[in-house]
């Protein structure tokens, strides 16, 4: 089944403890992206990647890192999480990053930073 | 950056009735795409309908249709014969052909009453 898989679905952590949210897609997509969703703000893009080793900042990249060493994986790294990074995170992908292609979303990761 | 405005934080509709969700956007571009996404309590992001800006004809998908007014920069979603399963958060989103991010509105929470 074609899908974008995020892990974990829920995560509670403490301020300053490094964490990684994984994202993997099995559709051979070139384009992958991370969004965060906050109440009253909708979804905002954090980072995106057009291909292996090619990443770029979205609208809210501060406090986050990403890497794209393999086409299928696009992990989101929080080196020193803070409470304002408590949010619902979505990974998404599509074949080549074109606007007319369907964007496939993962199931989301609810992160709480205490 | 393009902005997407959903002026109705919450809407309510009775089962079998029709409801319209509003969305306006601000852009200086002429080539772009507009989307409506549904997010049920499961948190999954589900594409409901898509509109290409250069197409005059309004998109329809079964009970879902849009009223796209390009000059007014308006993109409303009409849900006909509302069903209990339509209850969800609905997000309007914009993406330019040349951009790499979906710009989301803040969402409208739709309640469907029996």
Short mmCIF file of N, CA and C in Angstrom, two decimals, chain A:
data_model
loop_
_atom_site.label_atom_id
_atom_site.label_comp_id
_atom_site.label_asym_id
_atom_site.label_seq_id
_atom_site.Cartn_x
_atom_site.Cartn_y
_atom_site.Cartn_z
N UNK A 1 0.84 -1.20 0.00
CA UNK A 1 0.00 0.00 0.00
C UNK A 1 0.88 1.25 0.00
N UNK A 2 0.55 2.19 -0.90
CA UNK A 2 1.30 3.44 -0.98
C UNK A 2 1.02 4.28 0.26
N UNK A 3 2.08 4.66 0.95
CA UNK A 3 1.83 5.44 2.15
C UNK A 3 3.05 6.21 2.61
N UNK A 4 2.76 7.20 3.48
CA UNK A 4 3.79 7.95 4.19
C UNK A 4 3.66 7.55 5.65
N UNK A 5 4.74 7.06 6.21
CA UNK A 5 4.72 6.54 7.57
C UNK A 5 5.55 7.41 8.49
N UNK A 6 4.91 7.88 9.53
CA UNK A 6 5.59 8.68 10.54
C UNK A 6 5.64 7.90 11.84
N UNK A 7 6.73 8.07 12.55
CA UNK A 7 6.85 7.50 13.90
C UNK A 7 7.64 8.45 14.79
N UNK A 8 7.23 8.52 16.07
CA UNK A 8 6.05 7.88 16.66
C UNK A 8 4.79 8.68 16.38
N UNK A 9 3.65 8.18 16.76
CA UNK A 9 2.39 8.92 16.62
C UNK A 9 2.21 9.90 17.77
N UNK A 10 2.72 9.53 18.91
CA UNK A 10 2.64 10.41 20.08
C UNK A 10 4.01 10.41 20.76
N UNK A 11 4.41 11.56 21.26
CA UNK A 11 5.70 11.66 21.94
C UNK A 11 5.61 12.76 22.98
N UNK A 12 6.00 12.41 24.20
CA UNK A 12 6.11 13.38 25.28
C UNK A 12 7.57 13.42 25.68
N UNK A 13 8.14 14.61 25.73
CA UNK A 13 9.54 14.73 26.09
C UNK A 13 9.74 15.96 26.98
N UNK A 14 10.97 16.18 27.35
CA UNK A 14 11.28 17.33 28.21
C UNK A 14 12.15 18.32 27.46
N UNK A 15 12.14 19.53 27.90
CA UNK A 15 12.92 20.60 27.28
C UNK A 15 14.39 20.21 27.18
N UNK A 16 14.95 20.38 25.98
CA UNK A 16 16.38 20.17 25.78
C UNK A 16 16.80 18.77 25.40
N UNK A 17 15.91 17.82 25.45
CA UNK A 17 16.29 16.43 25.13
C UNK A 17 16.09 16.18 23.64
N UNK A 18 17.19 15.98 22.93
CA UNK A 18 17.14 15.81 21.48
C UNK A 18 16.20 14.68 21.07
N UNK A 19 15.45 14.91 20.00
CA UNK A 19 14.56 13.87 19.50
C UNK A 19 14.50 13.91 17.98
N UNK A 20 14.11 12.78 17.42
CA UNK A 20 13.94 12.65 15.97
C UNK A 20 12.58 12.04 15.68
N UNK A 21 11.86 12.66 14.77
CA UNK A 21 10.60 12.10 14.25
C UNK A 21 10.91 11.56 12.86
N UNK A 22 10.62 10.29 12.67
CA UNK A 22 10.97 9.69 11.38
C UNK A 22 9.81 9.80 10.40
N UNK A 23 10.16 9.84 9.13
CA UNK A 23 9.19 9.86 8.04
C UNK A 23 9.74 9.02 6.91
N UNK A 24 8.92 8.11 6.41
CA UNK A 24 9.34 7.25 5.31
C UNK A 24 8.19 7.11 4.33
N UNK A 25 8.51 7.13 3.01
CA UNK A 25 7.49 6.90 2.00
C UNK A 25 7.96 5.79 1.06
N UNK A 26 6.98 5.01 0.59
CA UNK A 26 7.30 3.85 -0.24
C UNK A 26 6.86 4.05 -1.69
N UNK A 27 6.78 5.30 -2.13
CA UNK A 27 6.26 5.60 -3.46
C UNK A 27 7.33 6.15 -4.40
N UNK A 28 8.58 6.14 -3.96
CA UNK A 28 9.69 6.66 -4.76
C UNK A 28 9.52 8.15 -5.09
N UNK A 29 8.92 8.87 -4.17
CA UNK A 29 8.70 10.30 -4.39
C UNK A 29 9.98 11.09 -4.23
N UNK A 30 10.13 12.10 -5.10
CA UNK A 30 11.28 13.00 -5.00
C UNK A 30 11.09 14.02 -3.88
N UNK A 31 9.87 14.54 -3.78
CA UNK A 31 9.57 15.67 -2.90
C UNK A 31 9.03 15.18 -1.57
N UNK A 32 9.61 15.73 -0.48
CA UNK A 32 9.08 15.47 0.86
C UNK A 32 9.10 16.76 1.65
N UNK A 33 8.22 16.83 2.66
CA UNK A 33 8.05 18.09 3.36
C UNK A 33 7.56 17.83 4.78
N UNK A 34 7.85 18.77 5.67
CA UNK A 34 7.35 18.72 7.04
C UNK A 34 6.50 19.96 7.31
N UNK A 35 5.35 19.73 7.99
CA UNK A 35 4.46 20.80 8.42
C UNK A 35 4.20 20.64 9.92
N UNK A 36 3.92 21.78 10.55
CA UNK A 36 3.41 21.72 11.90
C UNK A 36 2.02 22.36 11.93
N UNK A 37 1.16 21.78 12.77
CA UNK A 37 -0.21 22.27 12.88
C UNK A 37 -0.46 22.73 14.31
N UNK A 38 -0.89 23.96 14.47
CA UNK A 38 -1.19 24.53 15.77
C UNK A 38 -2.60 25.10 15.75
N UNK A 39 -3.32 24.96 16.84
CA UNK A 39 -4.71 25.47 16.89
C UNK A 39 -4.76 26.96 16.54
N UNK A 40 -5.68 27.29 15.65
CA UNK A 40 -5.83 28.68 15.26
C UNK A 40 -4.82 29.19 14.26
N UNK A 41 -3.88 28.32 13.86
CA UNK A 41 -2.85 28.76 12.92
C UNK A 41 -2.83 27.93 11.65
N UNK A 42 -3.55 26.84 11.60
CA UNK A 42 -3.50 25.98 10.43
C UNK A 42 -2.18 25.23 10.38
N UNK A 43 -1.79 24.81 9.18
CA UNK A 43 -0.52 24.10 8.98
C UNK A 43 0.49 25.05 8.36
N UNK A 44 1.72 24.94 8.83
CA UNK A 44 2.80 25.77 8.30
C UNK A 44 3.99 24.88 7.96
N UNK A 45 4.62 25.18 6.85
CA UNK A 45 5.73 24.35 6.38
C UNK A 45 7.00 24.65 7.15
N UNK A 46 7.70 23.58 7.56
CA UNK A 46 8.95 23.74 8.30
C UNK A 46 10.15 23.64 7.36
N UNK A 47 10.25 22.52 6.66
CA UNK A 47 11.31 22.27 5.69
C UNK A 47 10.73 21.44 4.55
N UNK A 48 11.42 21.49 3.43
CA UNK A 48 11.07 20.59 2.35
C UNK A 48 12.34 20.11 1.65
N UNK A 49 12.18 19.06 0.85
CA UNK A 49 13.31 18.49 0.13
C UNK A 49 12.85 18.09 -1.26
N UNK A 50 13.60 18.54 -2.26
CA UNK A 50 13.25 18.22 -3.64
C UNK A 50 13.91 16.93 -4.11
N UNK A 51 14.94 16.48 -3.38
CA UNK A 51 15.62 15.25 -3.77
C UNK A 51 16.67 14.93 -2.71
N UNK A 52 17.34 13.82 -2.89
CA UNK A 52 18.38 13.42 -1.95
C UNK A 52 19.41 14.53 -1.84
N UNK A 53 19.78 14.86 -0.61
CA UNK A 53 20.78 15.88 -0.29
C UNK A 53 20.37 17.30 -0.67
N UNK A 54 19.10 17.50 -1.02
CA UNK A 54 18.61 18.84 -1.37
C UNK A 54 17.47 19.19 -0.41
N UNK A 55 17.74 20.12 0.51
CA UNK A 55 16.69 20.54 1.44
C UNK A 55 16.64 22.06 1.48
N UNK A 56 15.49 22.59 1.90
CA UNK A 56 15.35 24.05 1.97
C UNK A 56 14.34 24.41 3.04
N UNK A 57 14.48 25.63 3.56
CA UNK A 57 13.63 26.09 4.64
C UNK A 57 12.23 26.43 4.14
N UNK A 58 11.28 26.15 5.01
CA UNK A 58 9.92 26.60 4.78
C UNK A 58 9.66 27.88 5.55
N UNK A 59 8.45 28.03 6.04
CA UNK A 59 8.07 29.28 6.72
C UNK A 59 8.51 29.34 8.18
N UNK A 60 8.66 28.18 8.84
CA UNK A 60 8.97 28.17 10.27
C UNK A 60 10.09 27.19 10.58
N UNK A 61 11.33 27.39 10.07
CA UNK A 61 12.39 26.40 10.24
C UNK A 61 13.16 26.49 11.56
N UNK A 62 12.97 27.57 12.31
CA UNK A 62 13.81 27.79 13.50
C UNK A 62 13.60 26.67 14.52
N UNK A 63 14.70 26.11 14.99
CA UNK A 63 14.65 25.07 16.00
C UNK A 63 14.56 23.66 15.45
N UNK A 64 14.58 23.53 14.13
CA UNK A 64 14.45 22.23 13.48
C UNK A 64 15.62 21.98 12.53
N UNK A 65 15.92 20.71 12.35
CA UNK A 65 16.86 20.27 11.32
C UNK A 65 16.24 19.11 10.58
N UNK A 66 16.68 18.95 9.33
CA UNK A 66 16.25 17.79 8.55
C UNK A 66 17.45 17.23 7.82
N UNK A 67 17.30 16.02 7.32
CA UNK A 67 18.31 15.45 6.45
C UNK A 67 17.63 14.57 5.42
N UNK A 68 18.25 14.42 4.28
CA UNK A 68 17.69 13.57 3.22
C UNK A 68 18.84 12.79 2.60
N UNK A 69 19.23 11.75 3.31
CA UNK A 69 20.33 10.91 2.85
C UNK A 69 19.86 9.82 1.89
N UNK A 70 18.60 9.45 2.03
CA UNK A 70 18.00 8.46 1.14
C UNK A 70 16.69 9.03 0.63
N UNK A 71 16.27 8.60 -0.54
CA UNK A 71 15.06 9.16 -1.13
C UNK A 71 13.84 8.88 -0.26
N UNK A 72 13.75 7.73 0.36
CA UNK A 72 12.54 7.35 1.05
C UNK A 72 12.39 7.98 2.43
N UNK A 73 13.47 8.46 3.03
CA UNK A 73 13.41 8.93 4.43
C UNK A 73 13.69 10.42 4.55
N UNK A 74 12.96 11.05 5.46
CA UNK A 74 13.13 12.49 5.66
C UNK A 74 12.87 12.79 7.14
N UNK A 75 13.82 12.50 8.00
CA UNK A 75 13.61 12.71 9.44
C UNK A 75 13.63 14.17 9.84
N UNK A 76 12.85 14.47 10.86
CA UNK A 76 12.80 15.82 11.45
C UNK A 76 13.50 15.74 12.80
N UNK A 77 14.47 16.60 13.00
CA UNK A 77 15.31 16.57 14.20
C UNK A 77 15.10 17.83 15.02
N UNK A 78 14.81 17.64 16.29
CA UNK A 78 14.75 18.76 17.22
C UNK A 78 15.92 18.58 18.18
N UNK A 79 16.96 19.38 18.01
CA UNK A 79 18.19 19.19 18.79
C UNK A 79 18.00 19.60 20.24
N UNK A 80 17.23 20.64 20.49
CA UNK A 80 16.97 21.09 21.85
C UNK A 80 15.52 21.57 21.93
N UNK A 81 14.60 20.63 22.04
CA UNK A 81 13.17 21.00 22.00
C UNK A 81 12.79 21.98 23.10
N UNK A 82 11.85 22.84 22.76
CA UNK A 82 11.31 23.79 23.74
C UNK A 82 9.79 23.67 23.74
N UNK A 83 9.14 24.13 24.81
CA UNK A 83 7.67 23.99 24.89
C UNK A 83 6.92 24.60 23.70
N UNK A 84 7.47 25.63 23.07
CA UNK A 84 6.76 26.21 21.93
C UNK A 84 6.83 25.34 20.67
N UNK A 85 7.52 24.22 20.78
CA UNK A 85 7.51 23.24 19.68
C UNK A 85 6.48 22.13 19.92
N UNK A 86 5.73 22.25 20.98
CA UNK A 86 4.59 21.36 21.18
C UNK A 86 3.61 21.60 20.05
N UNK A 87 3.33 20.54 19.30
CA UNK A 87 2.53 20.73 18.09
C UNK A 87 2.20 19.37 17.49
N UNK A 88 1.35 19.39 16.47
CA UNK A 88 1.06 18.21 15.66
C UNK A 88 1.87 18.34 14.37
N UNK A 89 2.68 17.35 14.09
CA UNK A 89 3.58 17.41 12.95
C UNK A 89 3.15 16.43 11.86
N UNK A 90 3.21 16.91 10.63
CA UNK A 90 2.87 16.08 9.47
C UNK A 90 4.03 16.05 8.49
N UNK A 91 4.31 14.86 8.00
CA UNK A 91 5.20 14.68 6.87
C UNK A 91 4.34 14.48 5.63
N UNK A 92 4.81 14.94 4.50
CA UNK A 92 4.05 14.80 3.26
C UNK A 92 5.01 14.58 2.10
N UNK A 93 4.52 13.94 1.05
CA UNK A 93 5.36 13.72 -0.12
C UNK A 93 4.53 13.76 -1.39
N UNK A 94 5.18 14.05 -2.51
CA UNK A 94 4.55 13.84 -3.81
C UNK A 94 5.63 13.54 -4.84
N UNK A 95 5.24 13.08 -6.03
CA UNK A 95 6.23 12.51 -6.96
C UNK A 95 7.40 13.43 -7.31
N UNK A 96 7.10 14.69 -7.68
CA UNK A 96 8.22 15.52 -8.12
C UNK A 96 8.13 16.95 -7.61
N UNK A 97 7.24 17.20 -6.68
CA UNK A 97 7.14 18.54 -6.11
C UNK A 97 6.27 19.49 -6.90
N UNK A 98 5.67 19.03 -7.97
CA UNK A 98 4.80 19.91 -8.77
C UNK A 98 3.53 20.22 -8.02
N UNK A 99 3.02 21.41 -8.26
CA UNK A 99 1.83 21.86 -7.55
C UNK A 99 0.58 21.07 -7.95
N UNK A 100 0.56 20.50 -9.15
CA UNK A 100 -0.64 19.79 -9.60
C UNK A 100 -0.64 18.32 -9.17
N UNK A 101 0.41 17.89 -8.49
CA UNK A 101 0.45 16.50 -8.02
C UNK A 101 -0.18 16.39 -6.64
N UNK A 102 -0.84 15.28 -6.42
CA UNK A 102 -1.44 15.05 -5.11
C UNK A 102 -0.36 14.97 -4.05
N UNK A 103 -0.63 15.59 -2.90
CA UNK A 103 0.28 15.53 -1.78
C UNK A 103 -0.20 14.45 -0.82
N UNK A 104 0.66 13.50 -0.52
CA UNK A 104 0.33 12.41 0.38
C UNK A 104 0.82 12.76 1.78
N UNK A 105 -0.08 12.71 2.76
CA UNK A 105 0.27 13.06 4.13
C UNK A 105 0.43 11.80 4.98
N UNK A 106 1.34 11.88 5.94
CA UNK A 106 1.42 10.87 6.98
C UNK A 106 0.29 11.07 7.98
N UNK A 107 0.24 10.21 8.99
CA UNK A 107 -0.84 10.23 9.97
C UNK A 107 -0.63 11.23 11.10
N UNK A 108 0.52 11.87 11.12
CA UNK A 108 0.77 12.89 12.12
C UNK A 108 1.49 12.37 13.35
N UNK A 109 2.26 13.25 13.97
CA UNK A 109 2.95 12.97 15.23
C UNK A 109 2.60 14.09 16.21
N UNK A 110 1.94 13.72 17.30
CA UNK A 110 1.60 14.71 18.32
C UNK A 110 2.75 14.78 19.32
N UNK A 111 3.43 15.93 19.35
CA UNK A 111 4.58 16.11 20.21
C UNK A 111 4.23 17.07 21.35
N UNK A 112 4.57 16.66 22.56
CA UNK A 112 4.42 17.54 23.73
C UNK A 112 5.79 17.70 24.37
N UNK A 113 6.22 18.95 24.52
CA UNK A 113 7.50 19.25 25.16
C UNK A 113 7.21 19.92 26.50
N UNK A 114 7.62 19.26 27.57
CA UNK A 114 7.33 19.76 28.93
C UNK A 114 8.47 20.62 29.46
#
